[in-house]
């Protein structure tokens, strides 16, 4: 099933917040944070539409700027996001990794061949060639993101993974020192909430 259309590139959208600490090193962490909860009960999904998903992939060097993404494949990207989030959550909370998430990430890692495979045709005979990039853009993107998630979850930075300490934010980050906020905005909100609690004598501002 083809994932790309012949549509024009998506219009550039301004990010809702700067990347969380660590997301600039790990695209998989940025993928996990591409759906976020906002104050007032609002949510924002940076992969909500095929155009949004294509723009996100292009911004991370995982798809050409002139590729259009179909909804069925944008849904695959959103699905991988949820599986990576489940693995990060289990790592942060100290719970066993969900078997379904492990299977999904492993499948994504092995979906796109990394080597030049053997082929045969009447003109060239036996030869080696890599998968055609225009027909397997999404598969290669998913494989790269899944491999990046595996490195994040098992490498030296795994101990620094934490969730943003400013509700209702649901983003993850790599902790640096005592900082447990994903952005200045979340840090300001957390400090304001603590100040309010001190003034009113309430534990739950």
Short mmCIF file of C-alpha atoms in Angstrom, two decimals:
data_model
loop_
_atom_site.label_atom_id
_atom_site.label_comp_id
_atom_site.label_asym_id
_atom_site.label_seq_id
_atom_site.Cartn_x
_atom_site.Cartn_y
_atom_site.Cartn_z
CA UNK A 1 0.00 0.00 0.00
CA UNK A 2 1.44 3.34 -1.04
CA UNK A 3 1.84 5.95 1.70
CA UNK A 4 2.72 8.92 -0.47
CA UNK A 5 0.51 11.04 -2.68
CA UNK A 6 1.44 13.64 -5.26
CA UNK A 7 0.15 16.48 -3.12
CA UNK A 8 2.09 19.68 -2.43
CA UNK A 9 4.21 19.91 0.71
CA UNK A 10 2.44 20.86 3.92
CA UNK A 11 2.49 24.46 5.05
CA UNK A 12 5.07 25.09 7.75
CA UNK A 13 3.49 25.22 11.19
CA UNK A 14 4.95 26.87 14.26
CA UNK A 15 5.66 24.40 17.10
CA UNK A 16 3.47 24.72 20.19
CA UNK A 17 6.49 24.51 22.47
CA UNK A 18 10.24 24.06 22.11
CA UNK A 19 11.48 20.45 22.14
CA UNK A 20 11.76 18.94 25.59
CA UNK A 21 15.31 18.44 26.91
CA UNK A 22 16.77 15.43 25.12
CA UNK A 23 14.35 15.53 22.19
CA UNK A 24 16.92 17.30 20.03
CA UNK A 25 19.16 14.22 20.38
CA UNK A 26 16.47 11.56 20.17
CA UNK A 27 13.81 11.94 17.44
CA UNK A 28 11.90 9.09 19.11
CA UNK A 29 11.52 11.22 22.25
CA UNK A 30 10.25 14.10 20.14
CA UNK A 31 7.82 11.68 18.49
CA UNK A 32 6.56 10.56 21.89
CA UNK A 33 5.96 14.21 22.78
CA UNK A 34 4.16 15.09 19.54
CA UNK A 35 0.78 14.77 21.28
CA UNK A 36 0.50 16.94 24.34
CA UNK A 37 -2.01 18.03 26.94
CA UNK A 38 -2.44 21.77 27.40
CA UNK A 39 -3.93 23.81 30.27
CA UNK A 40 -7.69 24.18 30.21
CA UNK A 41 -8.33 20.64 29.06
CA UNK A 42 -7.02 21.27 25.54
CA UNK A 43 -4.82 18.92 23.56
CA UNK A 44 -2.52 19.35 20.58
CA UNK A 45 -1.49 16.60 18.17
CA UNK A 46 1.34 17.48 15.81
CA UNK A 47 0.49 14.37 13.75
CA UNK A 48 -3.25 14.96 13.60
CA UNK A 49 -3.49 15.05 9.81
CA UNK A 50 -1.44 13.51 6.99
CA UNK A 51 -0.06 16.97 6.20
CA UNK A 52 0.97 17.45 9.85
CA UNK A 53 2.63 14.03 9.94
CA UNK A 54 4.48 14.70 6.69
CA UNK A 55 5.69 18.05 8.00
CA UNK A 56 6.96 16.39 11.19
CA UNK A 57 8.85 13.74 9.23
CA UNK A 58 10.35 16.35 6.92
CA UNK A 59 11.45 18.46 9.88
CA UNK A 60 13.34 15.47 11.28
CA UNK A 61 15.00 14.57 7.99
CA UNK A 62 12.90 11.41 7.59
CA UNK A 63 10.94 12.35 4.46
CA UNK A 64 11.43 14.67 1.48
CA UNK A 65 9.67 18.02 1.58
CA UNK A 66 7.62 17.28 -1.55
CA UNK A 67 6.14 13.99 -0.31
CA UNK A 68 2.48 13.81 0.67
CA UNK A 69 1.44 11.32 3.35
CA UNK A 70 -1.78 9.32 3.17
CA UNK A 71 -3.98 8.98 6.25
CA UNK A 72 -3.44 5.22 6.51
CA UNK A 73 0.29 5.78 6.91
CA UNK A 74 -0.03 8.83 9.14
CA UNK A 75 -2.02 6.51 11.39
CA UNK A 76 0.93 4.09 11.45
CA UNK A 77 3.19 6.90 12.65
CA UNK A 78 0.70 7.83 15.38
CA UNK A 79 0.45 4.17 16.39
CA UNK A 80 4.24 3.86 16.73
CA UNK A 81 4.18 7.02 18.85
CA UNK A 82 1.77 5.40 21.31
CA UNK A 83 3.86 2.23 21.52
CA UNK A 84 7.03 4.25 22.18
CA UNK A 85 5.18 6.29 24.82
CA UNK A 86 4.09 3.05 26.49
CA UNK A 87 7.70 1.84 26.67
CA UNK A 88 8.95 5.19 27.99
CA UNK A 89 6.18 5.25 30.61
CA UNK A 90 7.07 1.75 31.78
CA UNK A 91 10.74 2.75 32.03
CA UNK A 92 9.98 5.94 33.98
CA UNK A 93 7.47 4.25 36.30
CA UNK A 94 9.56 1.12 36.83
CA UNK A 95 6.89 -1.20 35.43
CA UNK A 96 7.36 -4.19 33.10
CA UNK A 97 7.45 -3.20 29.43
CA UNK A 98 4.13 -4.02 27.69
CA UNK A 99 4.57 -7.01 25.39
CA UNK A 100 2.45 -5.40 22.66
CA UNK A 101 4.62 -2.28 22.64
CA UNK A 102 7.81 -4.34 22.48
CA UNK A 103 6.43 -6.33 19.55
CA UNK A 104 5.34 -3.20 17.67
CA UNK A 105 8.69 -1.42 18.06
CA UNK A 106 10.65 -4.54 17.13
CA UNK A 107 8.48 -5.04 14.06
CA UNK A 108 9.05 -1.44 12.98
CA UNK A 109 12.83 -1.85 13.37
CA UNK A 110 12.88 -4.86 11.04
CA UNK A 111 10.30 -3.64 8.53
CA UNK A 112 12.73 -1.80 6.25
CA UNK A 113 15.85 -3.62 5.02
CA UNK A 114 19.06 -1.79 5.85
CA UNK A 115 21.22 -3.77 3.44
CA UNK A 116 21.28 -3.85 -0.33
CA UNK A 117 19.36 -7.05 -1.06
CA UNK A 118 19.80 -9.55 -3.87
CA UNK A 119 17.51 -9.18 -6.92
CA UNK A 120 17.27 -10.80 -10.34
CA UNK A 121 15.80 -9.59 -13.60
CA UNK A 122 16.28 -10.59 -17.25
CA UNK A 123 18.22 -7.44 -18.12
CA UNK A 124 20.67 -7.18 -15.24
CA UNK A 125 20.67 -10.72 -13.97
CA UNK A 126 21.60 -11.20 -10.32
CA UNK A 127 22.39 -7.88 -8.61
CA UNK A 128 22.10 -6.03 -5.33
CA UNK A 129 19.96 -2.95 -4.78
CA UNK A 130 18.51 -1.01 -1.86
CA UNK A 131 14.79 -0.49 -1.47
CA UNK A 132 13.45 2.33 -3.59
CA UNK A 133 13.26 5.40 -1.33
CA UNK A 134 10.10 6.83 -2.87
CA UNK A 135 8.06 3.70 -2.20
CA UNK A 136 9.34 2.92 1.28
CA UNK A 137 9.73 6.34 2.85
CA UNK A 138 7.44 5.58 5.76
CA UNK A 139 8.92 2.13 6.42
CA UNK A 140 12.42 3.59 6.65
CA UNK A 141 11.18 6.43 8.87
CA UNK A 142 9.43 4.01 11.25
CA UNK A 143 12.52 1.78 11.37
CA UNK A 144 14.77 4.74 12.17
CA UNK A 145 12.43 6.00 14.91
CA UNK A 146 12.03 2.55 16.44
CA UNK A 147 15.82 2.02 16.49
CA UNK A 148 16.26 5.44 18.07
CA UNK A 149 13.70 4.56 20.75
CA UNK A 150 15.55 1.31 21.49
CA UNK A 151 18.80 3.23 21.90
CA UNK A 152 17.13 5.78 24.19
CA UNK A 153 15.53 3.10 26.37
CA UNK A 154 18.62 0.92 26.75
CA UNK A 155 21.52 3.38 26.52
CA UNK A 156 23.27 5.54 29.08
CA UNK A 157 20.56 8.22 28.94
CA UNK A 158 17.76 5.85 29.98
CA UNK A 159 18.37 6.63 33.67
CA UNK A 160 17.66 10.31 32.95
CA UNK A 161 14.24 9.71 31.42
CA UNK A 162 11.44 11.33 33.40
CA UNK A 163 8.02 12.86 32.91
CA UNK A 164 7.35 16.58 33.09
CA UNK A 165 6.56 17.58 36.66
CA UNK A 166 4.04 20.26 35.71
CA UNK A 167 0.50 18.90 35.27
CA UNK A 168 -1.35 18.64 32.96
CA UNK A 169 1.72 18.31 30.71
CA UNK A 170 2.28 14.75 29.49
CA UNK A 171 5.66 15.21 27.80
CA UNK A 172 8.82 13.26 28.64
CA UNK A 173 12.35 14.61 28.90
CA UNK A 174 15.90 13.78 29.86
CA UNK A 175 16.49 15.14 33.34
CA UNK A 176 19.40 17.56 33.75
CA UNK A 177 20.31 18.25 37.35
CA UNK A 178 17.16 18.89 39.37
CA UNK A 179 15.13 20.18 36.45
CA UNK A 180 12.00 18.12 35.83
CA UNK A 181 10.11 20.43 33.50
CA UNK A 182 10.00 20.09 29.77
CA UNK A 183 9.92 23.85 29.09
CA UNK A 184 10.19 27.27 30.69
CA UNK A 185 6.42 27.56 30.40
CA UNK A 186 5.87 24.37 32.40
CA UNK A 187 8.45 25.44 34.98
CA UNK A 188 6.73 28.81 35.45
CA UNK A 189 3.37 27.08 35.81
CA UNK A 190 4.73 24.65 38.43
CA UNK A 191 6.32 27.47 40.45
CA UNK A 192 3.11 29.50 40.28
CA UNK A 193 1.11 26.49 41.48
CA UNK A 194 3.45 26.00 44.45
CA UNK A 195 3.29 29.69 45.33
CA UNK A 196 -0.50 29.58 45.19
CA UNK A 197 -0.53 26.51 47.44
CA UNK A 198 1.68 28.26 49.99
CA UNK A 199 -0.51 31.39 50.01
CA UNK A 200 -3.75 29.50 50.42
CA UNK A 201 -2.47 26.66 52.59
CA UNK A 202 -3.78 24.13 50.08
CA UNK A 203 -1.94 21.04 48.91
CA UNK A 204 -3.83 20.91 45.60
CA UNK A 205 -3.86 24.36 43.93
#
